[in-house]
Short mmCIF file of C-alpha atoms and ligand atoms in Angstrom, two decimals:
data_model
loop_
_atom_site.label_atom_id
_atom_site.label_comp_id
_atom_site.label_asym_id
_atom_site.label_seq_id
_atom_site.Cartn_x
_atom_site.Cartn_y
_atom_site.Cartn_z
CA UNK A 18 26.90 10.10 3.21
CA UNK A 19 27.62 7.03 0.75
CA UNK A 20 24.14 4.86 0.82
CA UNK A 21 23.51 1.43 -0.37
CA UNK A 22 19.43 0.77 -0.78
CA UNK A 23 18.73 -3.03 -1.44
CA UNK A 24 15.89 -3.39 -3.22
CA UNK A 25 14.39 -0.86 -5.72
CA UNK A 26 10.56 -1.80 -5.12
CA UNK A 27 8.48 1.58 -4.38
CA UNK A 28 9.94 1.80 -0.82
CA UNK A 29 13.63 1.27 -2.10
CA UNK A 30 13.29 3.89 -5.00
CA UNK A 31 11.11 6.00 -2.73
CA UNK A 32 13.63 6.07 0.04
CA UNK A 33 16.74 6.18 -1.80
CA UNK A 34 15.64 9.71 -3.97
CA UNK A 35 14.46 11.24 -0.91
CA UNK A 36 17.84 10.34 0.24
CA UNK A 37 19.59 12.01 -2.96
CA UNK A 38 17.16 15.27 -1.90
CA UNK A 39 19.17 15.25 1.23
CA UNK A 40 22.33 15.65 -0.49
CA UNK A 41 23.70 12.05 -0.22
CA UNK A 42 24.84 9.55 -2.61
CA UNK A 43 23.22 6.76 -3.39
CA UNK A 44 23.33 3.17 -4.72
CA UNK A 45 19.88 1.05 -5.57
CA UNK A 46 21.14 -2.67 -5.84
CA UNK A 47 18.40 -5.30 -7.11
CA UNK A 48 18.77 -8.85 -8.49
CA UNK A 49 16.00 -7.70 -11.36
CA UNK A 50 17.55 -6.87 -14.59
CA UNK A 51 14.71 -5.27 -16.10
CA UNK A 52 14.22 -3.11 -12.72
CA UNK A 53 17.89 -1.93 -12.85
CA UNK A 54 18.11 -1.06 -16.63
CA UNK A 55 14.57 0.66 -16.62
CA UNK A 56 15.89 2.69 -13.64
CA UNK A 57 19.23 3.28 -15.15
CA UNK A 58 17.63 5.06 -17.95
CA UNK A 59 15.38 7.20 -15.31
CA UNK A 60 12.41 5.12 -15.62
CA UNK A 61 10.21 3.65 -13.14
CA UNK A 62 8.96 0.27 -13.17
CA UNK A 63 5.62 1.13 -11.53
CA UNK A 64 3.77 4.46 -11.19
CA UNK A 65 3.42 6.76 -8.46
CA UNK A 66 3.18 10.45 -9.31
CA UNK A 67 5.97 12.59 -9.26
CA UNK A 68 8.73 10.11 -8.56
CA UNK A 69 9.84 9.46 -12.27
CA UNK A 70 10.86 13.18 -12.37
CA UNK A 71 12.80 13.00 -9.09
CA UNK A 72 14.25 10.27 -10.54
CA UNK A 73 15.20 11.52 -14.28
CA UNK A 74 16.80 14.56 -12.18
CA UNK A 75 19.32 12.33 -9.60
CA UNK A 76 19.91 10.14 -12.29
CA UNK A 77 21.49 12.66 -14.87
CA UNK A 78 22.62 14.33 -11.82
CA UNK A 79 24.51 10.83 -11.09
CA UNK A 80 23.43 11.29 -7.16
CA UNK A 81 21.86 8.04 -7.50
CA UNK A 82 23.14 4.87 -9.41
CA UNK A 83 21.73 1.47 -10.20
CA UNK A 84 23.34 -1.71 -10.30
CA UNK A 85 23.52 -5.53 -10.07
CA UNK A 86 26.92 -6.10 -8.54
CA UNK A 87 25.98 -6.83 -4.84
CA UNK A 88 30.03 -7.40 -3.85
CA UNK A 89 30.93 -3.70 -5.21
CA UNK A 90 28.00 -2.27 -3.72
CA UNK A 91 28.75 -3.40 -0.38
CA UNK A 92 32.37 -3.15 -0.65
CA UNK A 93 31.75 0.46 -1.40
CA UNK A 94 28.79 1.10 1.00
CA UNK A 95 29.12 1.37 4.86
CA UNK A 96 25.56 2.28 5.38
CA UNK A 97 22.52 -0.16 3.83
CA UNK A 98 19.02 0.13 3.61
CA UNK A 99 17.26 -2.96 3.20
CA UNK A 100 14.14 -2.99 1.21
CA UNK A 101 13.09 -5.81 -0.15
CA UNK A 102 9.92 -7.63 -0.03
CA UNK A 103 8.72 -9.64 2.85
CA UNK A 104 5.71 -11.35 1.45
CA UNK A 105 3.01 -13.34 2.76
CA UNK A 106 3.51 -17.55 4.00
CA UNK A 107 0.35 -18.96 3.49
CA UNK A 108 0.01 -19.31 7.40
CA UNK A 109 -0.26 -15.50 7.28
CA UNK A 110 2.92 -14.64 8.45
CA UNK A 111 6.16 -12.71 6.38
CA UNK A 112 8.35 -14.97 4.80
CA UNK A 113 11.91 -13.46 4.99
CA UNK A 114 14.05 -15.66 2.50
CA UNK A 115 14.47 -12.19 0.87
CA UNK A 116 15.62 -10.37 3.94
CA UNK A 117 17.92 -13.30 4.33
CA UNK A 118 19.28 -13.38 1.08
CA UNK A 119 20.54 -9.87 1.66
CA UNK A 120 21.90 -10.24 5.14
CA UNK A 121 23.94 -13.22 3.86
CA UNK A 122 25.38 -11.37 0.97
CA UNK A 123 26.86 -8.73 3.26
CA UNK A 124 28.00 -11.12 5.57
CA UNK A 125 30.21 -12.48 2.38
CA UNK A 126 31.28 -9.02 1.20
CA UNK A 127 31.49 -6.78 4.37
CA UNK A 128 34.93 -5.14 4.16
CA UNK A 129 34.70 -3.38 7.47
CA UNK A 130 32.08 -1.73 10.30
CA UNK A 131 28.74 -1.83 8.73
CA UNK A 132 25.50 0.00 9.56
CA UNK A 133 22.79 -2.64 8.26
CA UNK A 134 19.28 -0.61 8.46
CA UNK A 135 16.18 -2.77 7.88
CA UNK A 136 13.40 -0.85 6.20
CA UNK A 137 11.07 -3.42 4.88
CA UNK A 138 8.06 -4.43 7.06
CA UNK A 139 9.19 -7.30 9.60
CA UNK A 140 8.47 -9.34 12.14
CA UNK A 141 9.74 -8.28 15.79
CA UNK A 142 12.72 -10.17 16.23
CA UNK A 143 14.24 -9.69 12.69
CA UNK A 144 16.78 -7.34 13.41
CA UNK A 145 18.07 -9.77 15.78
CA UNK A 146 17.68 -12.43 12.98
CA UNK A 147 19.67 -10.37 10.62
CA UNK A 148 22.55 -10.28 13.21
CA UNK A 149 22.17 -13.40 13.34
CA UNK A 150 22.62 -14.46 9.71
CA UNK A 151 24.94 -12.06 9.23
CA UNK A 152 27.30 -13.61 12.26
CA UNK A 153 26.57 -17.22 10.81
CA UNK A 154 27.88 -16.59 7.49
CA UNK A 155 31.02 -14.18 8.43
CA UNK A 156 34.55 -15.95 8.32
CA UNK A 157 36.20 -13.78 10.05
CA UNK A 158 34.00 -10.98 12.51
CA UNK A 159 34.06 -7.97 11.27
CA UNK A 160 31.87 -5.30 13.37
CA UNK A 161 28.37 -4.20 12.16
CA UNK A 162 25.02 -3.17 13.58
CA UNK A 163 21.78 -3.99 12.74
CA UNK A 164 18.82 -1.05 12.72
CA UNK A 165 15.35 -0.88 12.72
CA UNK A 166 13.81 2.18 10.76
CA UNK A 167 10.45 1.10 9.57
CA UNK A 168 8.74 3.18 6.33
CA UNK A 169 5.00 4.84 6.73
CA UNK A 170 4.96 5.99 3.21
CA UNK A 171 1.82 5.40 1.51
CA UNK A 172 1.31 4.55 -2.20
CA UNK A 173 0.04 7.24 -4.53
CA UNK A 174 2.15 9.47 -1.88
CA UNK A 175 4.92 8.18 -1.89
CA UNK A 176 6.97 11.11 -2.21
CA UNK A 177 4.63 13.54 0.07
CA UNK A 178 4.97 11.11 3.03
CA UNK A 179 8.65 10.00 2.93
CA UNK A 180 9.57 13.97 2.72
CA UNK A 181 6.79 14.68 5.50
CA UNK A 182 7.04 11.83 8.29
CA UNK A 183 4.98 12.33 11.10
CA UNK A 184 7.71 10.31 13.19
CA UNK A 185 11.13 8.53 12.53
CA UNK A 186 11.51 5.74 14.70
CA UNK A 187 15.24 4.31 14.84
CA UNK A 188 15.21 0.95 16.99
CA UNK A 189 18.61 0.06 17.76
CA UNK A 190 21.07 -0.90 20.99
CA UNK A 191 23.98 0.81 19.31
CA UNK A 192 25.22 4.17 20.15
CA UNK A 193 27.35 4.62 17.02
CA UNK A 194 24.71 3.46 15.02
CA UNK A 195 22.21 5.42 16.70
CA UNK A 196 24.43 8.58 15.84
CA UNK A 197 24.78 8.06 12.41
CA UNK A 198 20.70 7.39 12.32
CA UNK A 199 20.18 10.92 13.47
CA UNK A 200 22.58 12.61 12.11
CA UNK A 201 21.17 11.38 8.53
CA UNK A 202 17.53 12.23 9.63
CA UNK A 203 19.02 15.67 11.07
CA UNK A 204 16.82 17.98 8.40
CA UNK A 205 13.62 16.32 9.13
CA UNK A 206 11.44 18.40 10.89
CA UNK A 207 9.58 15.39 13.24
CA UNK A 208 9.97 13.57 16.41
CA UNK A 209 12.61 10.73 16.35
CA UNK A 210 11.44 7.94 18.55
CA UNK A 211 14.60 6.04 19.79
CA UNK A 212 14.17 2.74 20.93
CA UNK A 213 15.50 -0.96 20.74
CA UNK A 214 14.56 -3.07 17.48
CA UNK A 215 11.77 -4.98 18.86
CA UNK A 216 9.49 -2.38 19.61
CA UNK A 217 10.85 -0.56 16.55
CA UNK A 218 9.27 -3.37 14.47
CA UNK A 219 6.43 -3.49 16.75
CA UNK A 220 5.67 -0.42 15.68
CA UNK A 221 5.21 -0.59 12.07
CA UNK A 222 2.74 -3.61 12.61
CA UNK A 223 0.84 -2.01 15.36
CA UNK A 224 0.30 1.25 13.62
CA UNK A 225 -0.77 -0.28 10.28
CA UNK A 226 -3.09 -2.57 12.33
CA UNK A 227 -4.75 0.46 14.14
CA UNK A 228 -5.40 2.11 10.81
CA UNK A 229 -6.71 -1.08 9.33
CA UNK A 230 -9.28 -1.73 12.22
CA UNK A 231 -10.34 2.57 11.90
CA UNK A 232 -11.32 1.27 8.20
CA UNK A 233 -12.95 -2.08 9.24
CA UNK A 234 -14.71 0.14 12.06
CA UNK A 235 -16.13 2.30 9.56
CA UNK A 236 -17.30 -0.27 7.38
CA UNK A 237 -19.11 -2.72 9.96
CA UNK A 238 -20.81 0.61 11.56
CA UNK A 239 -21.96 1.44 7.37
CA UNK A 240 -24.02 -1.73 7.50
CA UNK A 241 -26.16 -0.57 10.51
CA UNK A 242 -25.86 2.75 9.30
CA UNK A 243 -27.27 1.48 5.92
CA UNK A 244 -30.37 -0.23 7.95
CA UNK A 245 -31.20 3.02 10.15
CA UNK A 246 -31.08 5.47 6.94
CA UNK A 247 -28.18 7.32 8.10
CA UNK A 248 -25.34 8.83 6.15
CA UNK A 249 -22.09 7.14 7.20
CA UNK A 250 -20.03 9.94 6.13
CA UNK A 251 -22.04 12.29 8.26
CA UNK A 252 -21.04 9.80 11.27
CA UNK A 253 -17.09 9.66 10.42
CA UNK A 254 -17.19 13.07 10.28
CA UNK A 255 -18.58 14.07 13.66
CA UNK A 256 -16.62 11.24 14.93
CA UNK A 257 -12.86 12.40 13.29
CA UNK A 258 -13.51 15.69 14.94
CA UNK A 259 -12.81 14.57 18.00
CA UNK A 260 -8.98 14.92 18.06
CA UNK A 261 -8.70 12.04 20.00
CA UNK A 262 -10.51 9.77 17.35
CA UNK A 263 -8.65 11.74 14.33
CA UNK A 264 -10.74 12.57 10.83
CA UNK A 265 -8.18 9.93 8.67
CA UNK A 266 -9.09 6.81 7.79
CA UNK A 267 -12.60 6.74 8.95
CA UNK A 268 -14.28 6.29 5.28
CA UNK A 269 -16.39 3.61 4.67
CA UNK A 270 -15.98 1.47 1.42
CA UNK A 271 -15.43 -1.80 -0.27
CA UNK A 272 -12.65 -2.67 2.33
CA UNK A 273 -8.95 -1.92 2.53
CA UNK A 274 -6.51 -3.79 0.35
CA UNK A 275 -2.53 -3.15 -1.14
CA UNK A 276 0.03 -4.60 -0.31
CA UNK A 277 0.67 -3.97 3.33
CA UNK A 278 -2.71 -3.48 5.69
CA UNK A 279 -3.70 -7.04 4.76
CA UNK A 280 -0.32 -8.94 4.65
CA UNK A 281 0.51 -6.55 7.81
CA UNK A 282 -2.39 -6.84 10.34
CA UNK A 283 -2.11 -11.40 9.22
CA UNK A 284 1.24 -11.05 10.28
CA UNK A 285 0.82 -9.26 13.43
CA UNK A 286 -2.26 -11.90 13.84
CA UNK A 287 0.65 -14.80 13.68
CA UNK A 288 2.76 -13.36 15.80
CA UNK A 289 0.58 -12.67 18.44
CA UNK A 290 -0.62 -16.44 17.96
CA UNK A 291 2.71 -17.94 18.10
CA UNK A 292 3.25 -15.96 21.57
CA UNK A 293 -0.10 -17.31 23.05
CA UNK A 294 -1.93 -14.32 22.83
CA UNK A 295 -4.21 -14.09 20.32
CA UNK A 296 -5.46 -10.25 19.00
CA UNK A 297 -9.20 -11.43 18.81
CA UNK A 298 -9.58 -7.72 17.38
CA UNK A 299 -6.71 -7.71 14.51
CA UNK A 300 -9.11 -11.05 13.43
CA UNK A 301 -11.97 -9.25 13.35
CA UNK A 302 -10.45 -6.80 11.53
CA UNK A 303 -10.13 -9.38 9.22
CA UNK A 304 -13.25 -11.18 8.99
CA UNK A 305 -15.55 -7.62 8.25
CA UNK A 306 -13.06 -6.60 5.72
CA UNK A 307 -13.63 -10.25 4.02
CA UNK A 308 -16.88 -9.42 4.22
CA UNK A 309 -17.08 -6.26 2.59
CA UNK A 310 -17.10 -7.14 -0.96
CA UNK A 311 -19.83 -9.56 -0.19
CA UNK A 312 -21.96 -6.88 1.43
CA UNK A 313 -21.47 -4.45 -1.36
CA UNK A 314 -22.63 -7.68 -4.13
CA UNK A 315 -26.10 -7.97 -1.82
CA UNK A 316 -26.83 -4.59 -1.65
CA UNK A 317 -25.93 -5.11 -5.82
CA UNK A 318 -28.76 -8.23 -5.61
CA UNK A 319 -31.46 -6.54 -3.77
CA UNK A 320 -31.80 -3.35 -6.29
CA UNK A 321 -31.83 -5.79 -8.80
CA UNK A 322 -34.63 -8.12 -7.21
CA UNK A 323 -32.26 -10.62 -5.95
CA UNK A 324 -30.28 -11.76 -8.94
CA UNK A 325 -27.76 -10.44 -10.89
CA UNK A 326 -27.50 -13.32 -13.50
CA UNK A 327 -26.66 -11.78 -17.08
CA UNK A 328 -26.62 -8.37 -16.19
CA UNK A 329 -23.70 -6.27 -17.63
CA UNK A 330 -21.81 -4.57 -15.40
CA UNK A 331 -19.38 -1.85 -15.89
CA UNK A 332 -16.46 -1.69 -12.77
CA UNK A 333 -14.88 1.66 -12.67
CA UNK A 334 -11.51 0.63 -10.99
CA UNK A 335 -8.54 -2.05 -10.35
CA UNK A 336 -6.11 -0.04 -8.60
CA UNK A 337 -6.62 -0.90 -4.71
CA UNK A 338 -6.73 2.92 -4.04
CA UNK A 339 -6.55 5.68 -6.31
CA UNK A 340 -3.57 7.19 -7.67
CA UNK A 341 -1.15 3.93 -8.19
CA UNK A 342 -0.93 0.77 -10.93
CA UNK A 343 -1.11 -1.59 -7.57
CA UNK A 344 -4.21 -4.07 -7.70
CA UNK A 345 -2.74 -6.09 -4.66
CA UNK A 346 -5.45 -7.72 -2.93
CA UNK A 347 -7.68 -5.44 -4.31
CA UNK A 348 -11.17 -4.84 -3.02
CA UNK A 349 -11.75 -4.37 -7.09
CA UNK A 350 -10.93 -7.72 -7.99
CA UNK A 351 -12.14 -9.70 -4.90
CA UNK A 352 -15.70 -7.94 -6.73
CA UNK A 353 -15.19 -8.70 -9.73
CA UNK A 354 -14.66 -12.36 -9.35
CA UNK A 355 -17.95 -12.48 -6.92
CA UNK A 356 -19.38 -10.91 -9.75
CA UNK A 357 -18.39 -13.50 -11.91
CA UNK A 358 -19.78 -16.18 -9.96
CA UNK A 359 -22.79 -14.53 -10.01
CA UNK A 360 -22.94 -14.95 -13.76
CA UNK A 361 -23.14 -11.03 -14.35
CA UNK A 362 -21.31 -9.57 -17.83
CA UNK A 363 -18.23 -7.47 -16.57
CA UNK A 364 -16.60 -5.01 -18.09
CA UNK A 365 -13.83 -3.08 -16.63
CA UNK A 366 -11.96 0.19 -16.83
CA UNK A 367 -8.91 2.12 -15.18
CA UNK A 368 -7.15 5.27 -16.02
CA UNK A 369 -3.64 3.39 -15.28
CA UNK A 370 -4.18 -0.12 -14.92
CA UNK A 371 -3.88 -2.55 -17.53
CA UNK A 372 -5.00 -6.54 -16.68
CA UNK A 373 -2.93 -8.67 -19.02
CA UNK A 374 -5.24 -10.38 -21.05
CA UNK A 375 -8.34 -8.99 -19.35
CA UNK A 376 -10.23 -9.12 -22.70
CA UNK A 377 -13.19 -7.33 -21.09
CA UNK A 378 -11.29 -3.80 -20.14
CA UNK A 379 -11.99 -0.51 -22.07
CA UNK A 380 -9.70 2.21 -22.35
CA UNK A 381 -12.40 5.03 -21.74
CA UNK A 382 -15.11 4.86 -19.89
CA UNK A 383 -17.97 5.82 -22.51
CA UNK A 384 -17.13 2.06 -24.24
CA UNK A 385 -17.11 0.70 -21.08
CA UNK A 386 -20.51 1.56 -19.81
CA UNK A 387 -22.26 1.37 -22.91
CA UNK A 388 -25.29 -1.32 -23.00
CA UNK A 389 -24.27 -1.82 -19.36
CA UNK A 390 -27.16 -2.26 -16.65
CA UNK A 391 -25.03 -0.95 -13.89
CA UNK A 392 -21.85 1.14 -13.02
CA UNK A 393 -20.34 0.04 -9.95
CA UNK A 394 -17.19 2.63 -8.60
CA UNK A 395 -14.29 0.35 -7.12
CA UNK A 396 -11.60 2.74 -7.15
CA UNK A 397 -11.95 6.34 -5.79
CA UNK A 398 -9.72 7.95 -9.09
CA UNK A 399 -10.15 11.58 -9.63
CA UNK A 400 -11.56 11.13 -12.79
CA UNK A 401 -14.26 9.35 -11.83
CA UNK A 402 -15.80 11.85 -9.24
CA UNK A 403 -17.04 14.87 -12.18
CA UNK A 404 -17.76 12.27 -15.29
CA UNK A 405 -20.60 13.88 -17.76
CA UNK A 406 -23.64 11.51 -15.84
CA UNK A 407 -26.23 12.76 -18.49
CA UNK A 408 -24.21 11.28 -21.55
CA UNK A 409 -23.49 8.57 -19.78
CA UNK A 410 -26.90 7.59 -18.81
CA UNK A 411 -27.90 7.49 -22.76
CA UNK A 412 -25.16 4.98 -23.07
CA UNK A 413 -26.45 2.34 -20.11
CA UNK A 414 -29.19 -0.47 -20.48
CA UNK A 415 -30.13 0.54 -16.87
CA UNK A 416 -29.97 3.89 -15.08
CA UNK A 417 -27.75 1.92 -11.60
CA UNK A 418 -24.68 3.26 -10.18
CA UNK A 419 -23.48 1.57 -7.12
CA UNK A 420 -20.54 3.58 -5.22
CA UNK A 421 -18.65 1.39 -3.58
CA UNK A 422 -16.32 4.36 -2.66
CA UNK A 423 -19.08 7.10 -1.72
CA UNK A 424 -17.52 9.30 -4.14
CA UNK A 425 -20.48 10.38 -6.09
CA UNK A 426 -23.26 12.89 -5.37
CA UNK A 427 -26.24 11.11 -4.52
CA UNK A 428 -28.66 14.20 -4.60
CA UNK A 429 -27.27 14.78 -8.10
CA UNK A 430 -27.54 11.57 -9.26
CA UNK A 431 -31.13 10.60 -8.60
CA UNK A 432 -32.27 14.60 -9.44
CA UNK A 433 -30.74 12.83 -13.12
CA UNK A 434 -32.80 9.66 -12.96
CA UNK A 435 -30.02 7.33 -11.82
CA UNK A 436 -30.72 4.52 -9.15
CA UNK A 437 -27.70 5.26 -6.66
CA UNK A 438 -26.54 2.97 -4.10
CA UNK A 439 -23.35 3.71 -1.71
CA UNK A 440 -22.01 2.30 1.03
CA UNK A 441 -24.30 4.23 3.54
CA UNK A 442 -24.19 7.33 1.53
CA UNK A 443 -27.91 8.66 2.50
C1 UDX B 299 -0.38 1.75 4.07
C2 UDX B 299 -0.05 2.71 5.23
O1 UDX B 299 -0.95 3.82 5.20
C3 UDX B 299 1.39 3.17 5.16
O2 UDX B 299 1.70 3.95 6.31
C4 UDX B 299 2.31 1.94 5.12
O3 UDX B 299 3.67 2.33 5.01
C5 UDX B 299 1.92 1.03 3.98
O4 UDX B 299 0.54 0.66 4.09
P1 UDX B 299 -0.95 1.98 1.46
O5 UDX B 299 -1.17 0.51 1.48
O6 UDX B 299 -0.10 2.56 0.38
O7 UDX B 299 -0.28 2.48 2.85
O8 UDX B 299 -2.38 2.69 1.36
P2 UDX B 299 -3.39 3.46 2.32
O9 UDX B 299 -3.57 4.82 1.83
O10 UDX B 299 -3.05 3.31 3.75
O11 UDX B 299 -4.74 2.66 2.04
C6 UDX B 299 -4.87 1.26 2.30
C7 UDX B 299 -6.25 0.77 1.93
O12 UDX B 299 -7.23 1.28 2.81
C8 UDX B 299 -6.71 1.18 0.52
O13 UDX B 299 -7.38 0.10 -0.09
C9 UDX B 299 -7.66 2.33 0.77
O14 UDX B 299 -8.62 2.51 -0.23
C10 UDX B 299 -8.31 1.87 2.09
N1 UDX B 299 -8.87 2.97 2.88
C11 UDX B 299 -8.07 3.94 3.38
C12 UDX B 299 -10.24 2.97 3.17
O15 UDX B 299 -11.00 2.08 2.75
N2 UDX B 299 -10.74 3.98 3.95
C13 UDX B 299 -9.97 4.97 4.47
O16 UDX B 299 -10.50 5.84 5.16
C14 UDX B 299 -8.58 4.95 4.15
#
């Protein structure tokens, strides 16, 4: 099959190889220059392991090109993935001018029967928004259907999860549509849920939301856990074995951030709102994962007597989870800037992200703890799990390591001299 991908952000680029792994061809279209000629020469404009090899190979394989030229790509392309960005309004709900943007574009340069897939994270009712746009716009009516197919990949696994769905939902009223959906999912190996748009979308939001609240679960129970003395990750684990409960997503931390659970579960919030029926538990959700930066700075205040004025502080982390360059509403940063207003001295490190004019970041984490009074994980990297704790401890001012990702060996740790604090870890 001939596929057009709109948008070449990680779920675009992500999609679109996996795509070219199938066997079809493939066009990424984007508005960014700097996107399309970095891609063009089989090189990604963000990192996620593994993809920029996929990539290299299609490329110089020419089963995937990149371009600018929306009327040729559309002209050319009878089935189109759109996967643009849907960012946050500050009410808390998507904004779609990008999703519109697209739709309107095809509606200019459709040619004939279309197959218009949305990808990107929306709110229920946008498929029927698309048609809608798409109808407004057209001067004469040429036939097309609109899909939902929402993405589950995960950042950092990217390429794992789109090639090893647990489900492909396809939300659409169309029957020729709906053929074509299956027949390009045919080698997948996972149930295909079939259903109509709305509960397609529904979908997405209500699954990210569940996995969200798990977290935000986790975290609230930590803080009683922390009172009582009990290791947290002893409770998730008893708890996960229960297959009805599951073992993912139950580990207790600084709080969930990235670019989807917290624009998602505000979104579903809105929605839900606007319909007169408010998800009191989405906005709880909320309100403890707000919170857990906050928590984690106490706990900081209380090993230190109460005040952590001047004290140097080395943050191990900016990525919102480990293995990607994303700091999106990062659990990292949210610290950091507490930490700031607490007048401590921070100094910051990460094996791939670099903050623009962050004058306080290291580039290994020796320079970065040195003189420092406490190490605080933000980020649960590899590399940060087996560091060489007995050199490092003749670097520090102060002997404290606060985990903020209970990634690190307590017993170890204090049989060394360190102070350890975790989030729960006992
Ligand atoms: C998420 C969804 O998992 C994915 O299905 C969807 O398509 C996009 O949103 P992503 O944002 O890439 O993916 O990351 P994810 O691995 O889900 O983690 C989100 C946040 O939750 C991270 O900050 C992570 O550190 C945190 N997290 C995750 C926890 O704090 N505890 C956990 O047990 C799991």
């Amino acid at each position: 099959m001939k596929i057009l991908i709109v948008g070449t952000g990680y779920v675009g680029t992500t999609t679109g190889l996996i795509f070219c792994e199938m066997g079809h061809q493939v066009t990424g279209l984007d508005l960014d220059d700097h996107k399309i000629k970095a891609l063009q020469a089989g090189k990604l404009h963000f990192y996620e392991p593994g993809l920029e090899d996929l990539l290299s190979k299609h490329v110089t394989a020419q089963n995937i090109m990149f371009t600018k030229n929306s009327k040729r790509a559309i002209e050319e392309n009878d089935l189109i993935f759109i996967c643009v960005g849907t960012p946050q309004c500050d009410d808390g709900s998507a904004d779609l001018t990008y999703v519109k943007s697209v739709a309107e574009s095809i509606s200019i340069y459709m040619n004939r029967y279309k197959v218009i897939v949305t990808k990107s994270t929306v709110p229920v009712g946008t498929a029927n928004l698309v048609t809608k746009w798409i109808k407004e716009s057209q001067d004469e009516q040429i036939p097309f259907d609109v899909v939902s197919n929402p993405e589950f990949l995960r950042e950092g696994s990217a390429l794992h999860d789109a090639l090893n769905p647990d489900r492909i939902v396809i939300g659409t009223t169309s029957e020729t549509a709906s053929k074509l959906m299956k027949e390009l999912y045919q080698n997948f190996p996972c149930p295909i849920i079939e259903t109509n748009p709305k509960a397609s979308e529904m979908i997405k939001y209500a699954a990210n939301s569940f996995l969200a609240m798990k977290i935000s679960y986790i975290n609230e129970l930590a803080r009683v856990c922390d009172d009582l003395k009990i290791n947290v990750k002893d409770v998730s684990k008893g708890v996960g074995l229960d297959h009805r409960i599951g073992p993912h997503f139950l580990k207790a931390g600084m709080g969930y951030g990235g670019s989807c659970f917290p624009k998602d579960v505000n979104a579903l919030i809105q929605i839900a709102k606007e319909n007169g029926k408010p998800l009191s538990i989405l906005e709880s959700v909320v309100q403890v994962n707000e919170g857990q930066p906050r928590y984690f700075i106490d706990k900081m205040k209380q090993a230190f007597g109460g005040d952590l004025k001047n004290k140097i502080i080395a943050v191990l982390g900016l990525a919102f989870k480990a293995n990607t360059d994303d700091t999106r509403e990062s659990p990292s940063l949210n610290l950091i800037d507490r930490l700031k207003v607490e007048q401590a001295k921070v100094k910051v490190h990460d094996p791939i992200v670099k903050m623009a004019g962050h004058s306080d970041q290291f580039p290994v984490i020796e320079e970065t703890v040195a003189d420092a009074d406490a190490l605080v994980i933000c980020t649960d990297w590899d590399e940060y799990k087996n560091l060489d704790w007995e050199r490092l401890k003749l670097l520090m001012n102060q002997p404290y390591i606060f985990d903020g990702r209970n990634i690190l060996d307590k017993g170890i740790l204090e049989s060394l001299g360190f102070h350890y604090v975790g989030v729960a870890n006992h």
